[in-house]
Amino acid sequence: MSETKPFKTILYATNLGAHMRPVFRQAINMARIHQAKIIMLHAVAPIGTTGQAILSMYLPDREVHEIEQESMNQVIETMRERLKNYCAEEDDVCKDKDELIDKIAVSAGNPADVINHYATTHNVDLIVIGTHTRQSKDGLLGSTARYVTQHSKTPVLVVPNG
């Protein structure tokens, strides 16, 4: 039987939705218990091939790439702003935020694939994810949470957020 090791790096997967506070609170609590660092990750759907083709008809490839990069930077700024607001409202939860939040990352792709790939390539010890992207009565888990739990090689903590 393998020995359980403490979590050093926790990946908090967020969709920036209104129901993510309990999930983030749980990531903070786990980081404190394990003296771990948190990576905040948001996956952005890439421009599809149809969108890429339409844009390339009107803009050079370089400009399309710049627009994508600018969008990613805006999402990172939104994440920083939400973190700041969250900590202002829930002071007791974020008192150590500067030491707990190691990185804010945005990556393009299918959210479940992005989360699993990021966890593997960044030596993540635990993934913290919400049950649903939006409120749902369809089942216990949304499609992203279900896929991540079924395919991840990293332990996953699924937090109710519906």
Backbone as ProteinMPNN parsed JSONL, in Angstrom:
{"seq_chain_A": "MSETKPFKTILYATNLGAHMRPVFRQAINMARIHQAKIIMLHAVAPIGTTGQAILSMYLPDREVHEIEQESMNQVIETMRERLKNYCAEEDDVCKDKDELIDKIAVSAGNPADVINHYATTHNVDLIVIGTHTRQSKDGLLGSTARYVTQHSKTPVLVVPNG", "coords_chain_A": {"N_chain_A": [[0.844, -1.18, 0.0], [0.574, 2.21, -0.843], [2.058, 5.109, 0.619], [0.387, 7.937, 1.932], [0.978, 11.185, 0.931], [1.554, 14.601, 1.963], [-0.307, 17.349, 0.558], [1.217, 19.59, -1.604], [0.929, 21.29, -3.733], [-1.957, 22.714, -4.885], [-4.504, 22.624, -7.212], [-6.838, 24.872, -8.055], [-9.646, 24.816, -9.796], [-11.471, 27.016, -11.653], [-14.473, 28.448, -12.959], [-15.074, 30.998, -12.932], [-17.612, 31.569, -12.114], [-20.66, 32.538, -10.362], [-21.147, 30.792, -8.302], [-18.852, 29.791, -7.137], [-17.604, 30.356, -4.729], [-17.797, 28.574, -2.376], [-16.155, 26.529, -3.269], [-13.652, 27.727, -3.668], [-13.199, 28.522, -1.043], [-12.88, 26.03, 0.151], [-10.545, 25.18, -1.145], [-8.735, 27.035, -0.092], [-8.87, 26.293, 2.635], [-7.841, 23.658, 2.515], [-5.274, 24.214, 1.604], [-4.236, 25.606, 3.774], [-4.306, 23.63, 5.796], [-2.494, 21.755, 4.779], [-0.283, 23.276, 4.343], [0.156, 24.246, 1.758], [0.523, 25.463, -1.648], [-1.58, 27.357, -3.834], [-2.741, 27.06, -7.125], [-4.577, 28.962, -9.239], [-6.784, 28.21, -11.777], [-8.243, 28.834, -14.899], [-10.111, 27.756, -17.621], [-10.357, 28.655, -20.978], [-12.541, 28.588, -23.66], [-11.31, 27.734, -26.817], [-10.985, 29.652, -29.88], [-12.925, 28.366, -32.352], [-12.454, 26.332, -35.34], [-14.038, 27.365, -37.369], [-14.525, 29.993, -36.498], [-11.871, 30.856, -36.453], [-11.254, 30.714, -39.18], [-12.988, 32.651, -40.231], [-12.079, 34.977, -38.913], [-9.464, 35.046, -39.913], [-9.898, 35.755, -42.516], [-10.327, 38.455, -42.393], [-8.398, 39.557, -40.751], [-4.853, 39.661, -40.204], [-2.883, 36.746, -39.294], [-1.217, 37.316, -37.129], [-2.54, 39.406, -35.794], [-4.864, 38.084, -34.965], [-3.769, 36.276, -33.147], [-2.81, 38.157, -31.286], [-5.233, 39.236, -30.376], [-6.342, 36.981, -29.127], [-4.426, 36.641, -27.083], [-4.727, 39.041, -25.691], [-7.32, 38.703, -24.748], [-6.923, 36.541, -22.99], [-5.264, 37.801, -21.104], [-7.084, 39.656, -20.097], [-8.882, 37.95, -18.804], [-7.23, 36.928, -16.789], [-6.827, 39.279, -15.367], [-9.438, 39.731, -14.516], [-9.698, 37.521, -12.811], [-7.816, 38.197, -10.84], [-9.023, 40.514, -9.831], [-11.433, 39.471, -8.844], [-10.416, 37.811, -6.848], [-9.324, 39.726, -5.162], [-11.685, 41.131, -4.412], [-13.097, 39.041, -3.205], [-11.447, 38.473, -1.029], [-11.629, 40.864, 0.346], [-14.242, 40.772, 1.201], [-14.396, 38.398, 2.636], [-12.572, 38.301, 4.88], [-11.47, 36.687, 6.921], [-10.984, 34.294, 5.639], [-9.045, 34.852, 3.742], [-6.732, 35.776, 4.966], [-4.125, 34.904, 4.739], [-3.609, 35.102, 2.047], [-1.6, 36.069, 0.29], [0.469, 34.362, 0.685], [-0.63, 31.933, 0.071], [-1.721, 31.824, -2.572], [-0.18, 30.904, -5.374], [-0.042, 31.121, -8.141], [-1.813, 32.476, -10.928], [-3.565, 31.257, -13.565], [-4.458, 30.97, -17.018], [-5.796, 29.041, -19.57], [-6.273, 27.919, -22.899], [-8.78, 25.795, -24.197], [-10.67, 22.688, -23.997], [-12.323, 22.597, -20.939], [-12.147, 20.332, -19.06], [-10.081, 18.773, -20.165], [-8.01, 20.658, -20.113], [-7.718, 21.09, -17.349], [-6.943, 18.5, -16.394], [-4.585, 18.111, -17.905], [-3.028, 20.308, -17.065], [-2.75, 19.724, -14.348], [-1.178, 17.407, -14.476], [1.167, 18.293, -15.802], [2.175, 20.223, -14.095], [2.866, 19.149, -11.672], [0.816, 18.84, -9.715], [-0.784, 18.148, -6.636], [-3.358, 17.901, -5.72], [-6.593, 18.394, -7.015], [-9.049, 20.835, -6.864], [-12.383, 21.229, -7.403], [-15.591, 22.443, -8.483], [-18.941, 21.027, -8.28], [-20.656, 21.698, -10.358], [-20.831, 23.802, -13.282], [-22.849, 25.594, -13.705], [-26.01, 26.15, -12.055], [-27.758, 23.141, -11.7], [-30.073, 20.504, -12.243], [-29.629, 18.098, -13.189], [-28.009, 16.0, -12.304], [-25.541, 14.467, -10.132], [-22.984, 15.429, -10.75], [-21.541, 17.895, -12.896], [-20.617, 17.991, -16.41], [-17.858, 18.631, -16.752], [-16.689, 18.245, -14.162], [-17.314, 15.554, -13.843], [-15.843, 14.329, -15.956], [-13.215, 15.084, -15.252], [-12.896, 13.78, -12.758], [-13.101, 11.147, -13.589], [-10.925, 10.76, -15.298], [-8.565, 11.799, -14.255], [-5.259, 11.536, -12.981], [-4.522, 12.56, -10.705], [-5.486, 13.149, -7.313], [-8.848, 14.218, -6.696], [-10.838, 16.71, -5.298], [-14.138, 17.218, -5.0], [-16.363, 19.79, -4.715], [-19.518, 20.652, -3.455], [-21.419, 23.02, -5.176], [-23.746, 23.876, -6.25]], "CA_chain_A": [[0.0, 0.0, 0.0], [1.401, 3.409, -0.927], [1.915, 6.077, 1.702], [-0.232, 9.197, 1.541], [1.869, 12.317, 1.185], [0.807, 15.858, 2.076], [-0.469, 18.129, -0.658], [2.072, 20.782, -1.662], [0.386, 22.155, -4.781], [-3.381, 22.489, -5.086], [-5.041, 23.285, -8.391], [-8.228, 25.299, -7.901], [-10.199, 25.026, -11.136], [-12.611, 27.918, -11.556], [-15.113, 28.922, -14.174], [-15.371, 32.396, -12.603], [-19.048, 31.682, -11.906], [-21.151, 33.103, -9.104], [-21.282, 29.759, -7.272], [-17.533, 29.191, -6.892], [-17.056, 30.694, -3.405], [-17.542, 27.421, -1.498], [-15.055, 25.747, -3.83], [-12.43, 28.451, -3.344], [-13.033, 28.447, 0.416], [-12.346, 24.701, 0.441], [-9.147, 25.171, -1.602], [-7.986, 27.797, 0.927], [-8.777, 25.46, 3.839], [-6.911, 22.551, 2.258], [-3.921, 24.785, 1.528], [-3.794, 25.895, 5.15], [-4.079, 22.367, 6.508], [-1.319, 21.067, 4.231], [0.763, 24.273, 4.08], [0.347, 24.108, 0.319], [0.314, 26.609, -2.526], [-2.73, 27.209, -4.726], [-2.717, 27.586, -8.489], [-5.932, 29.22, -9.731], [-6.801, 27.933, -13.209], [-9.492, 29.001, -15.653], [-9.981, 27.316, -19.016], [-11.111, 29.456, -21.936], [-12.8, 27.856, -24.895], [-10.546, 28.317, -27.924], [-11.737, 30.032, -31.069], [-13.058, 27.169, -33.175], [-11.896, 26.427, -36.695], [-14.896, 28.267, -38.151], [-14.197, 31.347, -36.054], [-10.501, 31.13, -36.9], [-11.307, 30.956, -40.625], [-13.643, 33.947, -40.455], [-11.152, 36.026, -38.48], [-8.29, 35.11, -40.792], [-10.275, 36.438, -43.756], [-10.345, 39.893, -42.162], [-7.242, 39.988, -39.971], [-3.658, 38.813, -40.327], [-2.731, 35.768, -38.213], [-0.572, 37.963, -35.989], [-3.563, 40.147, -35.06], [-5.725, 37.094, -34.322], [-3.016, 35.82, -31.979], [-2.794, 39.259, -30.317], [-6.58, 39.319, -29.798], [-6.443, 35.855, -28.193], [-3.575, 36.919, -25.934], [-5.362, 40.125, -24.948], [-8.46, 38.1, -24.053], [-6.372, 35.773, -21.863], [-4.819, 38.769, -20.1], [-8.283, 40.218, -19.468], [-9.405, 36.936, -17.889], [-6.325, 36.929, -15.627], [-7.129, 40.496, -14.6], [-10.731, 39.467, -13.87], [-9.433, 36.603, -11.703], [-7.152, 38.973, -9.776], [-10.024, 41.409, -9.262], [-12.345, 38.647, -8.039], [-9.68, 37.397, -5.658], [-9.249, 40.917, -4.307], [-13.031, 41.358, -3.867], [-13.406, 37.921, -2.32], [-10.683, 38.626, 0.203], [-12.164, 42.022, 1.06], [-15.517, 40.382, 1.792], [-14.214, 37.248, 3.522], [-11.239, 38.585, 5.417], [-10.945, 35.571, 7.707], [-10.56, 33.227, 4.736], [-7.899, 35.258, 2.921], [-5.691, 36.483, 5.716], [-2.806, 34.47, 4.276], [-3.723, 34.927, 0.602], [-0.363, 36.325, -0.43], [1.323, 33.198, 0.806], [-1.307, 30.74, -0.425], [-1.917, 31.858, -4.02], [1.124, 30.855, -6.019], [-0.108, 31.462, -9.556], [-3.107, 32.579, -11.588], [-3.307, 30.797, -14.928], [-5.561, 30.816, -17.964], [-5.355, 28.212, -20.683], [-7.332, 27.695, -23.888], [-9.092, 24.413, -24.503], [-11.777, 22.066, -23.291], [-11.984, 22.73, -19.513], [-11.73, 19.085, -18.411], [-8.758, 18.423, -20.689], [-7.061, 21.659, -19.614], [-7.491, 20.821, -15.918], [-6.145, 17.277, -16.241], [-3.255, 18.341, -18.468], [-2.313, 21.248, -16.191], [-2.406, 18.996, -13.122], [-0.084, 16.487, -14.786], [2.4, 18.987, -16.201], [2.644, 21.145, -13.053], [3.067, 18.389, -10.438], [-0.25, 19.163, -8.775], [-1.074, 17.047, -5.719], [-4.799, 17.842, -5.485], [-7.44, 19.277, -7.816], [-10.293, 21.219, -6.186], [-13.308, 21.63, -8.464], [-17.001, 22.452, -8.097], [-19.765, 19.987, -8.884], [-21.313, 22.183, -11.572], [-20.505, 25.12, -13.816], [-24.025, 26.404, -13.398], [-26.989, 25.373, -11.303], [-28.282, 22.064, -12.529], [-30.808, 19.444, -11.563], [-29.415, 16.937, -14.044], [-27.3, 14.895, -11.682], [-24.61, 14.789, -9.061], [-21.828, 16.16, -11.258], [-21.583, 18.443, -14.241], [-19.785, 17.237, -17.353], [-16.426, 18.86, -16.508], [-16.312, 17.555, -12.924], [-17.396, 14.108, -14.089], [-14.713, 13.928, -16.794], [-11.971, 15.232, -14.48], [-12.799, 12.708, -11.757], [-12.941, 9.844, -14.252], [-9.69, 10.641, -16.077], [-7.41, 12.396, -13.59], [-4.318, 10.7, -12.24], [-4.334, 13.354, -9.485], [-6.687, 13.145, -6.474], [-9.779, 15.32, -6.977], [-11.812, 17.051, -4.282], [-15.288, 17.836, -5.648], [-17.074, 20.556, -3.691], [-20.857, 21.048, -3.888], [-21.544, 24.46, -5.381], [-24.988, 24.138, -6.952]], "C_chain_A": [[0.889, 1.244, 0.0], [1.07, 4.38, 0.201], [1.302, 7.369, 1.166], [0.708, 10.337, 1.908], [1.044, 13.601, 1.271], [0.73, 16.563, 0.723], [0.42, 19.365, -0.582], [1.553, 21.797, -2.676], [-1.051, 21.754, -5.05], [-3.828, 23.294, -6.299], [-6.515, 23.583, -8.14], [-8.742, 25.646, -9.281], [-11.462, 25.861, -11.008], [-13.17, 28.268, -12.92], [-15.496, 30.398, -14.025], [-16.866, 32.623, -12.378], [-19.397, 32.183, -10.512], [-21.177, 32.077, -7.968], [-19.951, 29.117, -6.889], [-16.969, 29.49, -5.505], [-16.837, 29.497, -2.498], [-16.359, 26.583, -1.97], [-13.726, 26.416, -3.483], [-12.145, 28.395, -1.845], [-12.434, 27.097, 0.791], [-10.879, 24.581, 0.001], [-8.262, 25.898, -0.592], [-7.796, 26.938, 2.18], [-7.792, 24.311, 3.658], [-5.467, 23.055, 2.2], [-3.386, 25.095, 2.922], [-3.457, 24.619, 5.906], [-2.768, 21.723, 6.069], [-0.127, 21.993, 3.993], [1.174, 24.212, 2.609], [0.149, 25.443, -0.386], [-0.866, 26.303, -3.439], [-2.406, 27.809, -6.087], [-4.181, 27.754, -8.887], [-5.902, 29.055, -11.244], [-8.196, 28.141, -13.778], [-9.221, 28.58, -17.091], [-10.903, 28.161, -19.894], [-11.305, 28.623, -23.19], [-12.037, 28.516, -26.036], [-11.479, 28.766, -29.05], [-11.766, 28.791, -31.964], [-12.506, 27.388, -34.568], [-12.728, 27.35, -37.576], [-14.594, 29.717, -37.794], [-12.818, 31.772, -36.519], [-10.495, 31.471, -38.393], [-11.923, 32.315, -40.935], [-12.711, 35.087, -40.077], [-9.978, 36.168, -39.439], [-8.609, 35.761, -42.132], [-10.156, 37.955, -43.611], [-9.107, 40.431, -41.455], [-6.043, 39.092, -40.26], [-3.548, 37.88, -39.118], [-2.145, 36.392, -36.948], [-1.607, 38.706, -35.145], [-4.525, 39.209, -34.341], [-5.05, 36.591, -33.054], [-2.996, 36.898, -30.89], [-4.152, 39.409, -29.627], [-6.775, 38.191, -28.779], [-5.644, 36.132, -26.925], [-4.174, 38.02, -25.059], [-6.559, 39.604, -24.152], [-7.999, 37.31, -22.84], [-5.934, 36.709, -20.737], [-6.004, 39.401, -19.378], [-8.889, 39.237, -18.469], [-8.537, 36.874, -16.632], [-6.61, 38.143, -14.749], [-8.46, 40.343, -13.868], [-10.537, 38.551, -12.67], [-8.763, 37.333, -10.545], [-8.147, 39.882, -9.058], [-11.005, 40.634, -8.382], [-11.682, 38.165, -6.761], [-9.608, 38.547, -4.663], [-10.606, 41.179, -3.635], [-13.411, 40.275, -2.863], [-12.711, 38.102, -0.977], [-11.16, 39.83, 1.018], [-13.448, 41.653, 1.803], [-15.376, 39.25, 2.809], [-12.813, 37.286, 4.117], [-10.636, 37.4, 6.171], [-10.425, 34.445, 6.821], [-9.246, 33.576, 4.044], [-6.763, 35.914, 3.697], [-4.278, 36.105, 5.261], [-2.738, 34.389, 2.755], [-2.42, 35.131, -0.151], [0.587, 35.14, -0.363], [0.691, 31.953, 0.199], [-1.425, 30.699, -1.945], [-0.55, 31.971, -4.692], [1.076, 31.39, -7.447], [-1.563, 31.574, -9.992], [-2.858, 32.271, -13.052], [-4.597, 30.704, -15.726], [-5.013, 30.012, -19.131], [-6.539, 27.953, -21.605], [-7.527, 26.208, -24.131], [-10.323, 23.936, -23.771], [-11.44, 22.062, -21.804], [-11.485, 21.451, -18.853], [-10.341, 18.662, -18.871], [-7.691, 19.371, -20.157], [-6.714, 21.371, -18.156], [-6.605, 19.596, -15.735], [-4.725, 17.451, -16.769], [-2.425, 19.24, -17.553], [-1.861, 20.54, -14.909], [-1.209, 18.081, -13.343], [1.224, 17.218, -15.045], [2.948, 19.934, -15.141], [2.77, 20.467, -11.688], [2.072, 18.76, -9.345], [-0.552, 17.931, -7.932], [-2.565, 16.851, -5.477], [-5.494, 18.829, -6.413], [-8.694, 19.558, -6.994], [-11.199, 21.825, -7.247], [-14.731, 21.607, -7.923], [-17.78, 21.371, -8.822], [-20.349, 20.41, -10.225], [-20.78, 23.543, -11.996], [-21.65, 26.075, -13.52], [-25.018, 25.527, -12.646], [-27.653, 24.352, -12.211], [-29.045, 21.077, -11.664], [-30.586, 18.117, -12.275], [-28.714, 15.771, -13.356], [-26.343, 15.383, -10.618], [-23.456, 15.665, -9.526], [-22.12, 16.73, -12.637], [-20.596, 17.698, -15.119], [-18.291, 17.419, -17.105], [-15.959, 18.111, -15.272], [-16.316, 16.045, -13.119], [-16.188, 13.621, -14.891], [-13.398, 14.0, -16.008], [-11.832, 14.09, -13.484], [-12.572, 11.345, -12.397], [-11.577, 9.663, -14.905], [-8.431, 11.173, -15.393], [-6.557, 11.335, -12.903], [-4.007, 11.359, -10.887], [-5.591, 13.245, -8.638], [-7.527, 14.402, -6.735], [-10.731, 15.47, -5.788], [-12.936, 17.807, -4.979], [-16.139, 18.477, -4.557], [-18.461, 20.946, -4.221], [-20.94, 22.571, -4.034], [-22.827, 24.825, -6.114], [-26.033, 24.683, -6.036]], "O_chain_A": [[1.853, 1.317, 0.763], [-0.067, 4.448, 0.667], [1.655, 7.832, 0.081], [1.171, 10.441, 3.044], [-0.048, 13.674, 0.708], [1.594, 16.389, -0.137], [0.377, 20.103, 0.403], [1.716, 23.004, -2.502], [-1.336, 20.608, -5.397], [-3.564, 24.492, -6.398], [-7.335, 22.671, -8.026], [-8.332, 26.645, -9.873], [-12.412, 25.462, -10.334], [-12.438, 28.371, -13.904], [-16.16, 30.967, -14.891], [-17.333, 33.76, -12.447], [-18.554, 32.244, -9.616], [-21.225, 32.454, -6.798], [-19.935, 28.003, -6.367], [-15.94, 28.923, -5.138], [-15.773, 29.4, -1.887], [-15.645, 25.996, -1.157], [-12.785, 25.748, -3.053], [-10.998, 28.24, -1.428], [-11.567, 27.028, 1.662], [-10.07, 23.959, 0.69], [-7.168, 25.433, -0.273], [-6.693, 26.863, 2.724], [-6.997, 24.027, 4.554], [-4.552, 22.394, 2.691], [-2.211, 24.866, 3.206], [-2.43, 24.546, 6.581], [-2.019, 21.206, 6.897], [0.914, 21.556, 3.502], [2.354, 24.136, 2.268], [-0.327, 26.414, 0.201], [-1.124, 25.148, -3.776], [-1.871, 28.912, -6.189], [-4.941, 26.786, -8.871], [-5.09, 29.685, -11.923], [-9.192, 27.686, -13.215], [-8.233, 28.992, -17.699], [-12.079, 28.35, -19.582], [-10.362, 28.031, -23.714], [-12.11, 29.733, -26.204], [-12.617, 28.31, -29.148], [-10.715, 28.236, -32.286], [-12.135, 28.505, -34.93], [-12.184, 28.043, -38.437], [-14.428, 30.562, -38.673], [-12.618, 32.914, -36.931], [-9.813, 32.403, -38.818], [-11.435, 33.043, -41.8], [-12.566, 36.051, -40.828], [-9.548, 37.281, -39.742], [-7.713, 36.26, -42.813], [-9.911, 38.657, -44.591], [-8.8, 41.619, -41.549], [-6.202, 37.901, -40.529], [-4.06, 38.192, -38.043], [-2.532, 36.038, -35.835], [-1.561, 38.646, -33.917], [-4.959, 39.504, -33.227], [-5.688, 36.491, -32.006], [-3.149, 36.589, -29.708], [-4.212, 39.679, -28.428], [-7.312, 38.419, -27.695], [-6.127, 35.889, -25.819], [-4.132, 37.937, -23.831], [-6.781, 40.019, -23.014], [-8.613, 37.393, -21.776], [-6.198, 36.447, -19.564], [-5.934, 39.653, -18.175], [-9.358, 39.643, -17.406], [-9.064, 36.776, -15.523], [-6.629, 38.037, -13.523], [-8.591, 40.779, -12.724], [-11.142, 38.771, -11.62], [-9.112, 37.106, -9.387], [-8.12, 40.004, -7.833], [-11.365, 41.093, -7.298], [-12.317, 38.117, -5.707], [-9.809, 38.355, -3.464], [-10.666, 41.422, -2.43], [-13.976, 40.56, -1.807], [-13.314, 37.907, 0.078], [-11.099, 39.809, 2.248], [-13.71, 42.157, 2.895], [-16.168, 39.162, 3.747], [-11.989, 36.404, 3.874], [-9.437, 37.14, 6.072], [-9.516, 33.717, 7.219], [-8.425, 32.695, 3.788], [-5.906, 36.557, 3.09], [-3.348, 36.901, 5.387], [-1.889, 33.675, 2.22], [-2.159, 34.434, -1.132], [1.411, 34.943, -1.255], [1.402, 31.011, -0.153], [-1.246, 29.64, -2.545], [0.134, 32.989, -4.59], [2.02, 32.028, -7.914], [-2.432, 30.86, -9.491], [-2.05, 32.929, -13.707], [-5.667, 30.405, -15.196], [-3.911, 30.267, -19.617], [-7.67, 27.787, -21.147], [-6.562, 25.454, -24.254], [-10.944, 24.686, -23.017], [-10.376, 21.572, -21.427], [-10.479, 21.489, -18.144], [-9.517, 18.242, -18.059], [-6.597, 18.939, -19.793], [-5.544, 21.405, -17.776], [-5.621, 19.649, -14.998], [-3.769, 16.987, -16.147], [-1.253, 18.961, -17.299], [-0.737, 20.731, -14.446], [-0.327, 17.993, -12.489], [2.276, 16.803, -14.558], [4.078, 20.406, -15.269], [2.778, 21.144, -10.66], [2.449, 18.967, -8.192], [-0.574, 16.81, -8.44], [-2.995, 15.769, -5.077], [-5.042, 19.962, -6.578], [-9.33, 18.633, -6.487], [-10.84, 22.801, -7.907], [-15.041, 20.841, -7.011], [-17.34, 20.858, -9.851], [-20.519, 19.585, -11.122], [-20.333, 24.334, -11.165], [-21.434, 27.224, -13.132], [-24.875, 24.305, -12.609], [-28.054, 24.656, -13.334], [-28.703, 20.848, -10.504], [-31.272, 17.133, -12.0], [-28.835, 14.637, -13.82], [-26.336, 16.558, -10.253], [-23.0, 16.54, -8.791], [-22.843, 16.135, -13.436], [-19.826, 16.87, -14.633], [-17.528, 16.461, -17.233], [-14.945, 17.415, -15.317], [-15.433, 15.343, -12.625], [-15.578, 12.611, -14.54], [-12.57, 13.092, -16.088], [-10.761, 13.493, -13.376], [-11.92, 10.483, -11.808], [-11.113, 8.533, -15.054], [-7.332, 11.003, -15.921], [-7.067, 10.373, -12.328], [-3.318, 10.784, -10.044], [-6.688, 13.248, -9.197], [-6.997, 15.49, -6.962], [-11.344, 14.504, -5.334], [-12.723, 18.906, -5.491], [-16.574, 17.819, -3.612], [-18.571, 21.506, -5.312], [-20.573, 23.312, -3.122], [-22.983, 25.963, -6.556], [-27.151, 24.961, -6.471]]}, "name": "protein", "num_of_chains": 1, "seq": "MSETKPFKTILYATNLGAHMRPVFRQAINMARIHQAKIIMLHAVAPIGTTGQAILSMYLPDREVHEIEQESMNQVIETMRERLKNYCAEEDDVCKDKDELIDKIAVSAGNPADVINHYATTHNVDLIVIGTHTRQSKDGLLGSTARYVTQHSKTPVLVVPNG"}
